Coordinates of C-alpha atoms in Angstrom, one line a residue:
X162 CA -2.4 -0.9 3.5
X163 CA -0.3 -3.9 3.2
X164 CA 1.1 -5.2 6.5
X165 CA 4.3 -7.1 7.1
X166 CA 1.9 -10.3 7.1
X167 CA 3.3 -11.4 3.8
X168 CA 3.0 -15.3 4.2
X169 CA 2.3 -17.2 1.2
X170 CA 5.6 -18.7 -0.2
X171 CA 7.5 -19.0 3.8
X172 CA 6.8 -23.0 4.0
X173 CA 7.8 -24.1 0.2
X174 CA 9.7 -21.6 -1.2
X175 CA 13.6 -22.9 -2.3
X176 CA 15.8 -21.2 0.2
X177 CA 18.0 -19.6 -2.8
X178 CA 17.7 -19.1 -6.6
X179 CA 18.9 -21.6 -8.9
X180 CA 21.4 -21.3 -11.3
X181 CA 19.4 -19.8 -14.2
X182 CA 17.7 -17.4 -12.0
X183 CA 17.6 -12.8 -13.0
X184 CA 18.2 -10.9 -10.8
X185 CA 17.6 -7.2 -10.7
X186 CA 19.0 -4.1 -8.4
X187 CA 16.6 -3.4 -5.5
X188 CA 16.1 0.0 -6.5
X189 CA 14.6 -1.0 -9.8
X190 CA 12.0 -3.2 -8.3
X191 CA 11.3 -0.9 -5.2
X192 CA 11.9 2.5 -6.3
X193 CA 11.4 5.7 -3.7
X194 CA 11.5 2.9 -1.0
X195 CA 14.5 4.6 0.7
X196 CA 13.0 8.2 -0.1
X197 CA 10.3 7.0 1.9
X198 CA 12.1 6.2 5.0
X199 CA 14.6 8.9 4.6
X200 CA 11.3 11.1 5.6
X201 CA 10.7 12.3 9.0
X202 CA 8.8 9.6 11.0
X203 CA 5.5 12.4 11.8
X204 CA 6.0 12.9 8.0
X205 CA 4.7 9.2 7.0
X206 CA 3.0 8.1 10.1
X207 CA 0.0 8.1 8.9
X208 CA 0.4 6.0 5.4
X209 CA 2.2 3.2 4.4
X210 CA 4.1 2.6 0.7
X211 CA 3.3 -0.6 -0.4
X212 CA 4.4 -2.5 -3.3
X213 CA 2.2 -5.7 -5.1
X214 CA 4.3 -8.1 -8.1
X215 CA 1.8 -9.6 -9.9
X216 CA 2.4 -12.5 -12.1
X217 CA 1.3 -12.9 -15.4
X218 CA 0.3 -15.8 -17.8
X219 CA -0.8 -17.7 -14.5
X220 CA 2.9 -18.4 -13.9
X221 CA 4.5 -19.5 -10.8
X222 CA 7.6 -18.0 -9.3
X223 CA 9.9 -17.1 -6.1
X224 CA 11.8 -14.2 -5.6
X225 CA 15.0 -13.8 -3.2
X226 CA 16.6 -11.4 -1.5
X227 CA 20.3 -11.1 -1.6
X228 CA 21.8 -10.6 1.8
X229 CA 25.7 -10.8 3.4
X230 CA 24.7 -14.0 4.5
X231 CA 23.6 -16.0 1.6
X232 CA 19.8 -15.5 0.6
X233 CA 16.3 -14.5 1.8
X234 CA 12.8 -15.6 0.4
X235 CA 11.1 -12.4 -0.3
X236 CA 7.6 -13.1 0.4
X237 CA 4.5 -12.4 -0.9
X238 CA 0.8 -12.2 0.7
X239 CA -2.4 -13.7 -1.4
X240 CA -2.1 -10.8 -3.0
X241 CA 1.0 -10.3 -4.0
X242 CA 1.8 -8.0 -1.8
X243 CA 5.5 -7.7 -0.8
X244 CA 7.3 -5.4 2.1
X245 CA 11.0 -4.9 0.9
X246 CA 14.0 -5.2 2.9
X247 CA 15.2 -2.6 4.8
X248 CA 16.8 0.6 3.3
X249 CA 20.4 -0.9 4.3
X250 CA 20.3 -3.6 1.7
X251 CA 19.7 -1.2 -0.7
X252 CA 22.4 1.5 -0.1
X253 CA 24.5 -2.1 0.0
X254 CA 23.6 -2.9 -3.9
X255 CA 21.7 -5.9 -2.8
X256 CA 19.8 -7.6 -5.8
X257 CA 16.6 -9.5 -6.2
X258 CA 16.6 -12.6 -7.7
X259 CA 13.6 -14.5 -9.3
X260 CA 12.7 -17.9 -11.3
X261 CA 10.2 -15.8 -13.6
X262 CA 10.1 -16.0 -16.8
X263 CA 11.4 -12.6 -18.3
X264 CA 8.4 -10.9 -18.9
X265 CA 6.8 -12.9 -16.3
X266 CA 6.5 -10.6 -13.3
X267 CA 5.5 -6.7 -12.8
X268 CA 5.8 -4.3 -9.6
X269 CA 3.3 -1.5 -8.7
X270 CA 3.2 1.0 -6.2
X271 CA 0.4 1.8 -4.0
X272 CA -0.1 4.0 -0.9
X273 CA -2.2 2.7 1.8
X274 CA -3.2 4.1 5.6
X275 CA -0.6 3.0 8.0
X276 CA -1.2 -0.4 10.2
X277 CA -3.3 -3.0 10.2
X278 CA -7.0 -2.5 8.6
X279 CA -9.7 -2.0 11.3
X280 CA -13.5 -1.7 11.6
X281 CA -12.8 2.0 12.4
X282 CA -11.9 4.9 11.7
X283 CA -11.5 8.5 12.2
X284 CA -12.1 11.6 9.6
X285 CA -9.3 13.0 11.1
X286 CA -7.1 10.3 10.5
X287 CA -8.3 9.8 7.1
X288 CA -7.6 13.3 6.3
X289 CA -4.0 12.9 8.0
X290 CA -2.6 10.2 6.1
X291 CA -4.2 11.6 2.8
X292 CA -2.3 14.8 3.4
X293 CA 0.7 13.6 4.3
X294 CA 0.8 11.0 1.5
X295 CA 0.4 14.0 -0.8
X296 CA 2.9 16.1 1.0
X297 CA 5.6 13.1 0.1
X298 CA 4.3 12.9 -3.4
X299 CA 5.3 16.6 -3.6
X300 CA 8.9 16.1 -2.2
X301 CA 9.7 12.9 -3.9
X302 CA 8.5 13.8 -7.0
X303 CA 9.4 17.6 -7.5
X304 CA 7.8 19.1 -10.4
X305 CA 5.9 16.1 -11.9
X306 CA 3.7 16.0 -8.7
X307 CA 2.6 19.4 -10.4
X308 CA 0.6 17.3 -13.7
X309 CA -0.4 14.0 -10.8
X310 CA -4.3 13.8 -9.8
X311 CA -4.6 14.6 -6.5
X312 CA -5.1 12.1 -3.4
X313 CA -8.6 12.6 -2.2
X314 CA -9.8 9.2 -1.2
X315 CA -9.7 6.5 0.6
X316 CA -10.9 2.9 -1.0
X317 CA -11.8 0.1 1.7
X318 CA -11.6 -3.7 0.1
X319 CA -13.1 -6.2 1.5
X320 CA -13.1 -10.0 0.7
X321 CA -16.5 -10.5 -0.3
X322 CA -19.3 -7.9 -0.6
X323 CA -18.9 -4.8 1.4
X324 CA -20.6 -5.1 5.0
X325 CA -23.4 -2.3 6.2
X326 CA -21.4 1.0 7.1
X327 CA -21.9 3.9 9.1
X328 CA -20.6 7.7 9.2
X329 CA -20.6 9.3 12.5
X330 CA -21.8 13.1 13.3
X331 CA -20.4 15.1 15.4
X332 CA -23.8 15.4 17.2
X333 CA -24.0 11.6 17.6
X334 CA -26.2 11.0 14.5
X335 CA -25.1 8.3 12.4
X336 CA -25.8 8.1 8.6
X337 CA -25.4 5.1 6.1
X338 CA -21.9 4.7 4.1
X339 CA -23.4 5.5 0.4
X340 CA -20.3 5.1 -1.5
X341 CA -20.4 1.0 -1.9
X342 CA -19.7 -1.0 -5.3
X343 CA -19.5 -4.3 -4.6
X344 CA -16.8 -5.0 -2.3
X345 CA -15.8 -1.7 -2.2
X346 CA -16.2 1.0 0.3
X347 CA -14.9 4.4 -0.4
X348 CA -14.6 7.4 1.4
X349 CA -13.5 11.3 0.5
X350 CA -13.2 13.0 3.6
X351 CA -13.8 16.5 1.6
X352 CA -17.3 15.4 0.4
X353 CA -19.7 18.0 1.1
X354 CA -21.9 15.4 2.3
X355 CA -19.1 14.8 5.1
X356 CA -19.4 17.8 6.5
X357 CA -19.6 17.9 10.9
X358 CA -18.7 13.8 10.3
X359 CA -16.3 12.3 13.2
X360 CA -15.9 8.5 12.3
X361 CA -16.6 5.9 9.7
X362 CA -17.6 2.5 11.0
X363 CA -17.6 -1.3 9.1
X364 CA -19.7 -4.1 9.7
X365 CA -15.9 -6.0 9.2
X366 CA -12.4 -5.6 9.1
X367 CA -11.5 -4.6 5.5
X368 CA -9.1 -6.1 3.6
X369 CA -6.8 -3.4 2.9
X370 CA -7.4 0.4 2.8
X371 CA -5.4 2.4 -0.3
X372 CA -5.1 6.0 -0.5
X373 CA -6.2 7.2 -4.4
X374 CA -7.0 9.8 -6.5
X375 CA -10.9 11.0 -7.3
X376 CA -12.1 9.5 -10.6

């Protein structure tokens, strides 16, 4: 999940957009962000919507908020993760503003398990935020949800090759994590092989943890 840890441009980013700077509604950078939090709270405890702008060409840019009181430097992680501003601004027209080329920016969604990543964590949980993710894919989306892969894992990044991993037994047994590729850990709590399985367990903290469909 992405956490509101986003810190790369605080310290040298302009404090507003220059004269020749796009801007954009905040709906069309962050769409269903106010569906999101228009849910029940117990409805999207469990997972996070997170959105990543990504730069392309190698080009540098900032991005602003627009705000009643002037301007505010949206920021980004390493990343490029970003955590929009609250659903207020939008339902106030706010825009986004940006020094990027036209072209020179895009914005993806991604749905991630709630809070910050840890070395551990429950099936249950797992299972949770996968189902409630899907539940809000199914009310957000309507009938298009209907032709959408369905959410069935859970894919642990970390930044540099994937530490020794353990599953958990209900019957205290313990079990090697097969699922690596790299730097990648994933886990499908349906798996056959999961069956009677309690808690998966890292050797680190991963990077971030994104909810995604089986491949």
């Amino acid at each position: 999940m992405i956490a509101a840890l986003c810190i790369a441009l605080a310290l040298a980013a302009q404090d507003a957009p220059g004269p020749d700077a796009r801007s954009v509604p905040l709906e069309r950078v962050f769409p269903f962000w106010t569906d999101y939090h228009a849910l029940p709270a117990d409805e999207r405890s469990a997972f996070a919507l997170d959105y990543v702008i990504s730069l392309r060409g190698g080009a540098d840019a900032q991005f602003w908020v627009e705000t009643a009181d002037g301007f505010e430097v949206l920021e980004r992680d390493p990343a490029g993760a970003a955590t929009p501003p609250p659903p207020e601004a939008f339902e106030a027209g706010q825009r986004l503003f940006t020094d990027a080329p036209e072209g020179g920016a895009s914005v993806s969604m991604r749905l991630s398990l709630a809070g910050e990543p840890r070395e551990s964590y429950t099936i249950a949980e797992l299972e949770t935020a996968i189902a409630q993710a899907g539940n809000a894919m199914r009310s957000l989306m309507g009938l298009r949800a209907m032709f959408m892969p369905r959410l069935e894992t859970v894919r642990f990044s970390f930044d540099e090759a994937a530490p020794e991993a353990v599953i958990v037994y209900e019957d205290g047994r313990q079990a090697p994590v097969e699922t690596v590729f790299g730097d990648v850990i994933t886990i499908r709590p349906q798996d056959r092989a999961l069956r009677g399985a309690v808690e998966v367990r890292f050797g680190a903290v991963p990077q971030e943890a994104v909810l995604e469909t089986s491949r």
